[in-house]
Amino acid sequence: MDKLAGMAMFVRVIDNGSFAAAAEIAQVSPAMVAKHIKTIETRLGAKLIHRTTRRHQLTEVGQLYYERCKRALSEVALAEASASELQSAPRGRLRLVAPVSFGTQVLVPTLIDYQNAHPDVSIELSLDNNVHDLVGEGFELGIHIGPLSDSSLVGRPLTPYRRILAASPDYLARHGRPAASPEALTNHLCLGHSYWRMQDRWHLVGPGGEMRDVSISGKFSTNQGAALRMAALSGAGIALQPELLLAADIAEGRLEQVLPEWSYKPVPMSLVYAPNRRPTAMLRTVIDFLVERFG
C-alpha cells in the first residue's frame, strides 16, 4: 500500500504541476510529498524529476514511470470498482444480438424471466441472422449459431442447435405417419426453407451417426423459421426446424415429432462476448442465467 500511495502522490505532483498543489489536494505537507518522491527515487536508483525554483520537469525515466503509474493506478481503481459492482444488484442497459427465429421464439421469454428477477436492467435485443461486429457495434452479448470464426471473442458453449422433424396431428391424420426410413419423406409434403442452398434435399443424421441424403418436395416454403412453424401448426406439411423452437408445441400436443431417431446434423451454439468486457453484475448474472437455460 505504501508503494501505491507513493505512485499516486507522484502522479498527483505531475498532474497538478507542483509539490504544493499535490500537498493541498492530498491534505498533507509539501515536505511529506517530497518524502514520497525521494523514497521512490531511492528505490528505483534514478531521478524522476528535475526540480528548479520555477518548474518541475520529468526525466526520461520519470516520463516512463509516470505513464506506467497512471496505467497501474487506473487498473487498481477498475479492479476495486468491479469488485464492488459485482456485489451490487444488476442494473443498466444490456444490448445483445441473436438470430431471428431463436431470438423471437425462445430468447425473448427467457430475457423477460431474467428481467423480472432483475428489474433494474433494461434490455435492447437486436434480431438479425447476419454476423455482427460485437465490440464495434456496442453489443455486450451475442448468440451465435454455427462454428465461431472470430477468435477475439469469448465463446461459452450452449446446447447444440438440433433440427428435428415435426408435423401437426391433423396433417398426420390426413397423410399418414412416415415409416421408419427417411426415404418415406419423399411421399410427403415437406415445408421448405427458401434460403437453404439445396432446398430440395434434407441431410439427416440417424442412429450411430448414419447419414441419409433425402429428396423432398412440397407446396410451401419461406425464408423464416417462425413462418415454417406456423405452416406446420396449420397442417401444411412436415417441418425441419430447431428442437428448441418446437419443444413447447410438441409437449402440448400441437405438433408431433416425426422420425424421432433422425435429425439434421446439430451445429454449435455459443454465447459470445468480448474478453476485456468489464465484468459488471448485470453482465455476470445474465451470462449465468443464459448458460443455465441453454447450456
XYZ file of C-alpha atoms in Angstrom:
295
model
C 0.000 0.000 0.000
C 2.949 2.376 0.708
C 4.209 1.772 -2.808
C 0.785 2.534 -4.317
C 0.491 5.647 -2.145
C 3.859 6.837 -3.421
C 2.875 6.195 -7.040
C -0.389 8.080 -6.529
C 1.456 11.020 -4.970
C 3.966 11.114 -7.843
C 1.156 11.180 -10.423
C -0.619 13.892 -8.402
C 2.517 16.063 -8.473
C 2.860 15.763 -12.249
C -0.837 16.221 -12.971
C -1.051 19.349 -10.787
C 2.314 20.896 -11.607
C 3.909 21.260 -8.167
C 4.591 19.704 -4.781
C 2.485 22.417 -3.119
C -0.566 21.746 -5.279
C -0.285 17.977 -4.731
C 0.110 18.555 -0.969
C -3.013 20.722 -0.840
C -5.113 18.114 -2.689
C -3.793 15.270 -0.518
C -4.086 17.407 2.635
C -0.505 16.742 3.685
C 2.571 18.972 3.961
C 4.849 19.690 0.935
C 7.608 18.005 2.946
C 5.584 14.785 3.028
C 5.113 14.969 -0.742
C 8.861 15.433 -1.203
C 9.485 12.430 1.076
C 7.266 10.235 -1.123
C 9.136 11.256 -4.275
C 12.545 10.816 -2.626
C 11.570 7.308 -1.438
C 10.613 6.292 -4.981
C 13.811 7.719 -6.489
C 15.906 5.886 -3.889
C 14.091 2.613 -4.553
C 14.478 2.947 -8.332
C 18.015 4.363 -8.178
C 17.069 7.054 -10.674
C 15.972 10.679 -10.666
C 12.369 11.214 -11.762
C 12.008 14.999 -11.659
C 14.383 17.898 -12.373
C 13.365 20.430 -9.720
C 14.095 24.149 -10.090
C 12.617 27.179 -8.377
C 10.361 27.827 -11.385
C 9.310 24.444 -12.731
C 9.449 20.684 -12.411
C 10.409 18.653 -15.473
C 10.251 14.900 -15.848
C 13.407 12.997 -16.662
C 13.270 10.280 -19.332
C 12.905 7.666 -16.580
C 10.340 9.872 -14.863
C 8.218 10.132 -18.007
C 8.153 6.342 -18.458
C 7.428 5.795 -14.756
C 4.611 8.363 -14.856
C 2.910 6.648 -17.818
C 3.158 3.218 -16.179
C 1.948 4.565 -12.831
C -1.125 6.109 -14.476
C -1.925 2.790 -16.114
C -1.363 0.764 -12.934
C -3.430 3.099 -10.769
C -6.216 3.020 -13.336
C -6.238 -0.801 -13.252
C -6.306 -0.802 -9.441
C -9.254 1.615 -9.450
C -11.048 -0.527 -12.042
C -10.408 -3.719 -10.052
C -11.853 -2.189 -6.890
C -14.825 -0.717 -8.734
C -15.516 -4.042 -10.463
C -15.294 -6.000 -7.200
C -17.706 -3.571 -5.581
C -20.059 -3.592 -8.549
C -20.166 -7.393 -8.741
C -21.596 -7.426 -5.223
C -24.286 -4.896 -6.070
C -27.662 -5.515 -7.691
C -27.551 -5.834 -11.520
C -28.526 -2.591 -13.229
C -28.015 -0.798 -16.524
C -28.827 -1.374 -20.195
C -27.980 -4.690 -21.850
C -27.538 -4.738 -25.635
C -27.420 -8.143 -27.317
C -27.927 -9.626 -30.772
C -29.385 -13.013 -31.746
C -30.718 -14.897 -34.800
C -34.301 -14.011 -35.712
C -36.227 -17.247 -35.074
C -34.312 -18.273 -31.957
C -34.485 -14.749 -30.581
C -38.193 -14.314 -31.250
C -39.490 -17.658 -30.009
C -37.009 -18.761 -27.359
C -34.739 -15.946 -26.202
C -37.373 -13.253 -25.622
C -39.299 -15.204 -22.930
C -36.007 -16.097 -21.244
C -34.861 -12.469 -21.189
C -38.200 -11.396 -19.725
C -37.716 -14.002 -16.960
C -34.267 -12.528 -16.282
C -35.681 -9.006 -16.276
C -38.427 -9.985 -13.834
C -35.702 -11.193 -11.465
C -33.586 -8.053 -12.046
C -35.971 -5.132 -12.658
C -33.203 -2.502 -12.767
C -31.869 -3.967 -16.042
C -33.238 -2.676 -19.349
C -32.759 -4.832 -22.448
C -32.260 -3.914 -26.094
C -32.416 -7.027 -28.284
C -31.462 -6.884 -31.975
C -32.649 -9.794 -34.126
C -30.541 -10.477 -37.205
C -29.202 -13.614 -38.901
C -26.075 -11.800 -40.091
C -22.760 -11.937 -38.214
C -22.098 -8.709 -36.291
C -19.023 -6.867 -35.024
C -19.952 -7.218 -31.372
C -17.482 -4.682 -29.965
C -17.667 -2.199 -32.837
C -21.467 -2.090 -32.705
C -21.653 -1.789 -28.928
C -23.213 -5.163 -28.056
C -22.384 -6.735 -24.693
C -23.507 -10.217 -25.780
C -24.431 -12.228 -28.829
C -25.970 -15.638 -29.571
C -24.047 -17.295 -32.394
C -25.233 -20.419 -34.210
C -22.508 -22.289 -36.095
C -18.709 -22.539 -35.700
C -17.046 -19.453 -34.227
C -14.937 -17.614 -36.785
C -13.872 -14.635 -34.610
C -11.107 -15.844 -32.286
C -11.042 -12.482 -30.460
C -14.353 -13.293 -28.733
C -15.037 -15.491 -25.725
C -17.472 -18.276 -26.639
C -19.472 -20.052 -23.916
C -20.837 -23.268 -25.478
C -24.588 -23.783 -25.261
C -26.673 -26.836 -26.181
C -26.026 -27.623 -29.883
C -28.705 -26.387 -32.266
C -30.519 -29.565 -33.360
C -33.234 -29.528 -36.050
C -35.961 -32.155 -35.826
C -38.913 -33.260 -37.988
C -42.441 -32.464 -36.843
C -45.978 -32.162 -38.177
C -49.432 -31.407 -36.799
C -51.770 -34.233 -35.697
C -54.190 -33.042 -38.413
C -51.579 -33.440 -41.170
C -50.577 -36.901 -39.909
C -54.231 -37.975 -39.733
C -54.758 -36.966 -43.369
C -51.458 -38.161 -44.863
C -50.234 -40.857 -42.503
C -47.045 -41.044 -40.495
C -43.772 -41.650 -42.384
C -42.342 -45.131 -41.862
C -39.033 -45.635 -40.039
C -36.947 -44.827 -43.120
C -36.168 -41.170 -44.024
C -36.850 -42.067 -47.683
C -40.546 -42.136 -46.771
C -40.401 -38.332 -46.665
C -40.394 -38.295 -50.478
C -44.099 -39.173 -50.361
C -44.990 -36.303 -48.023
C -45.421 -32.542 -48.205
C -42.249 -31.074 -46.742
C -42.038 -27.413 -45.751
C -39.041 -25.756 -47.403
C -36.615 -23.153 -46.092
C -36.078 -20.938 -49.130
C -32.628 -19.599 -48.189
C -31.106 -23.104 -47.916
C -28.719 -23.727 -50.788
C -30.176 -27.166 -51.606
C -33.872 -26.604 -50.973
C -34.936 -29.970 -52.395
C -32.724 -32.145 -50.155
C -32.534 -32.771 -46.422
C -29.274 -34.134 -44.981
C -30.309 -36.255 -41.994
C -28.288 -37.972 -39.269
C -29.650 -41.117 -37.644
C -28.694 -43.805 -35.138
C -24.945 -44.271 -34.773
C -24.263 -41.230 -36.942
C -25.680 -42.791 -40.108
C -26.161 -40.169 -42.837
C -29.038 -40.024 -45.339
C -29.482 -37.520 -48.168
C -33.237 -37.368 -48.824
C -35.043 -35.727 -51.734
C -38.060 -33.716 -50.545
C -40.819 -31.677 -52.166
C -43.753 -29.610 -51.020
C -46.074 -26.734 -51.794
C -44.947 -24.155 -49.208
C -41.573 -22.533 -48.481
C -40.456 -19.390 -46.690
C -37.250 -17.729 -45.503
C -38.212 -17.567 -41.799
C -38.306 -20.386 -39.279
C -41.191 -18.813 -37.359
C -43.290 -18.883 -40.544
C -42.410 -22.567 -41.146
C -43.550 -23.364 -37.610
C -46.898 -21.654 -38.260
C -47.276 -23.574 -41.523
C -46.654 -26.846 -39.677
C -49.156 -25.885 -36.971
C -51.667 -25.176 -39.749
C -51.269 -28.699 -41.138
C -49.414 -27.721 -44.315
C -46.723 -30.390 -44.038
C -43.648 -31.687 -42.239
C -41.205 -29.099 -40.941
C -37.490 -29.490 -40.250
C -36.958 -26.929 -37.510
C -34.829 -26.399 -34.364
C -35.869 -28.563 -31.427
C -35.779 -25.545 -29.115
C -38.340 -23.738 -31.275
C -40.752 -26.701 -31.412
C -40.333 -28.116 -27.893
C -43.381 -26.387 -26.373
C -45.610 -27.277 -29.349
C -44.607 -30.957 -29.080
C -45.002 -31.019 -25.288
C -48.515 -29.548 -25.548
C -49.594 -31.747 -28.480
C -49.861 -29.076 -31.163
C -47.131 -30.864 -33.117
C -45.829 -34.433 -33.129
C -42.246 -35.428 -33.788
C -41.739 -37.444 -36.972
C -38.901 -39.984 -37.390
C -37.578 -39.130 -33.893
C -34.316 -41.030 -34.418
C -33.408 -38.755 -37.336
C -32.457 -35.084 -37.316
C -30.460 -32.525 -39.230
C -26.788 -32.528 -38.212
C -26.547 -30.481 -34.961
C -24.495 -27.270 -35.165
C -22.706 -25.481 -32.296
C -24.425 -22.625 -30.494
C -22.456 -20.173 -28.362
C -22.922 -17.176 -26.121
C -20.219 -14.721 -27.231
C -18.751 -11.575 -25.677
C -15.526 -9.561 -25.685
C -12.809 -10.922 -23.346
C -11.966 -7.459 -21.978
C -15.585 -6.527 -21.240
C -15.867 -5.106 -17.706
C -17.499 -7.819 -15.553
C -20.459 -5.866 -14.199
C -23.076 -7.500 -12.008
C -25.505 -7.217 -14.930
C -23.196 -8.949 -17.382
C -22.173 -11.695 -14.971
C -25.729 -12.543 -13.950
C -27.190 -12.540 -17.463
C -24.386 -14.815 -18.727
C -25.002 -17.225 -15.836
C -28.760 -17.084 -16.490
C -28.468 -17.844 -20.212
C -25.909 -20.631 -19.703
C -28.201 -22.231 -17.108
C -31.183 -22.088 -19.512
C -29.433 -23.114 -22.714
C -26.166 -24.713 -21.589
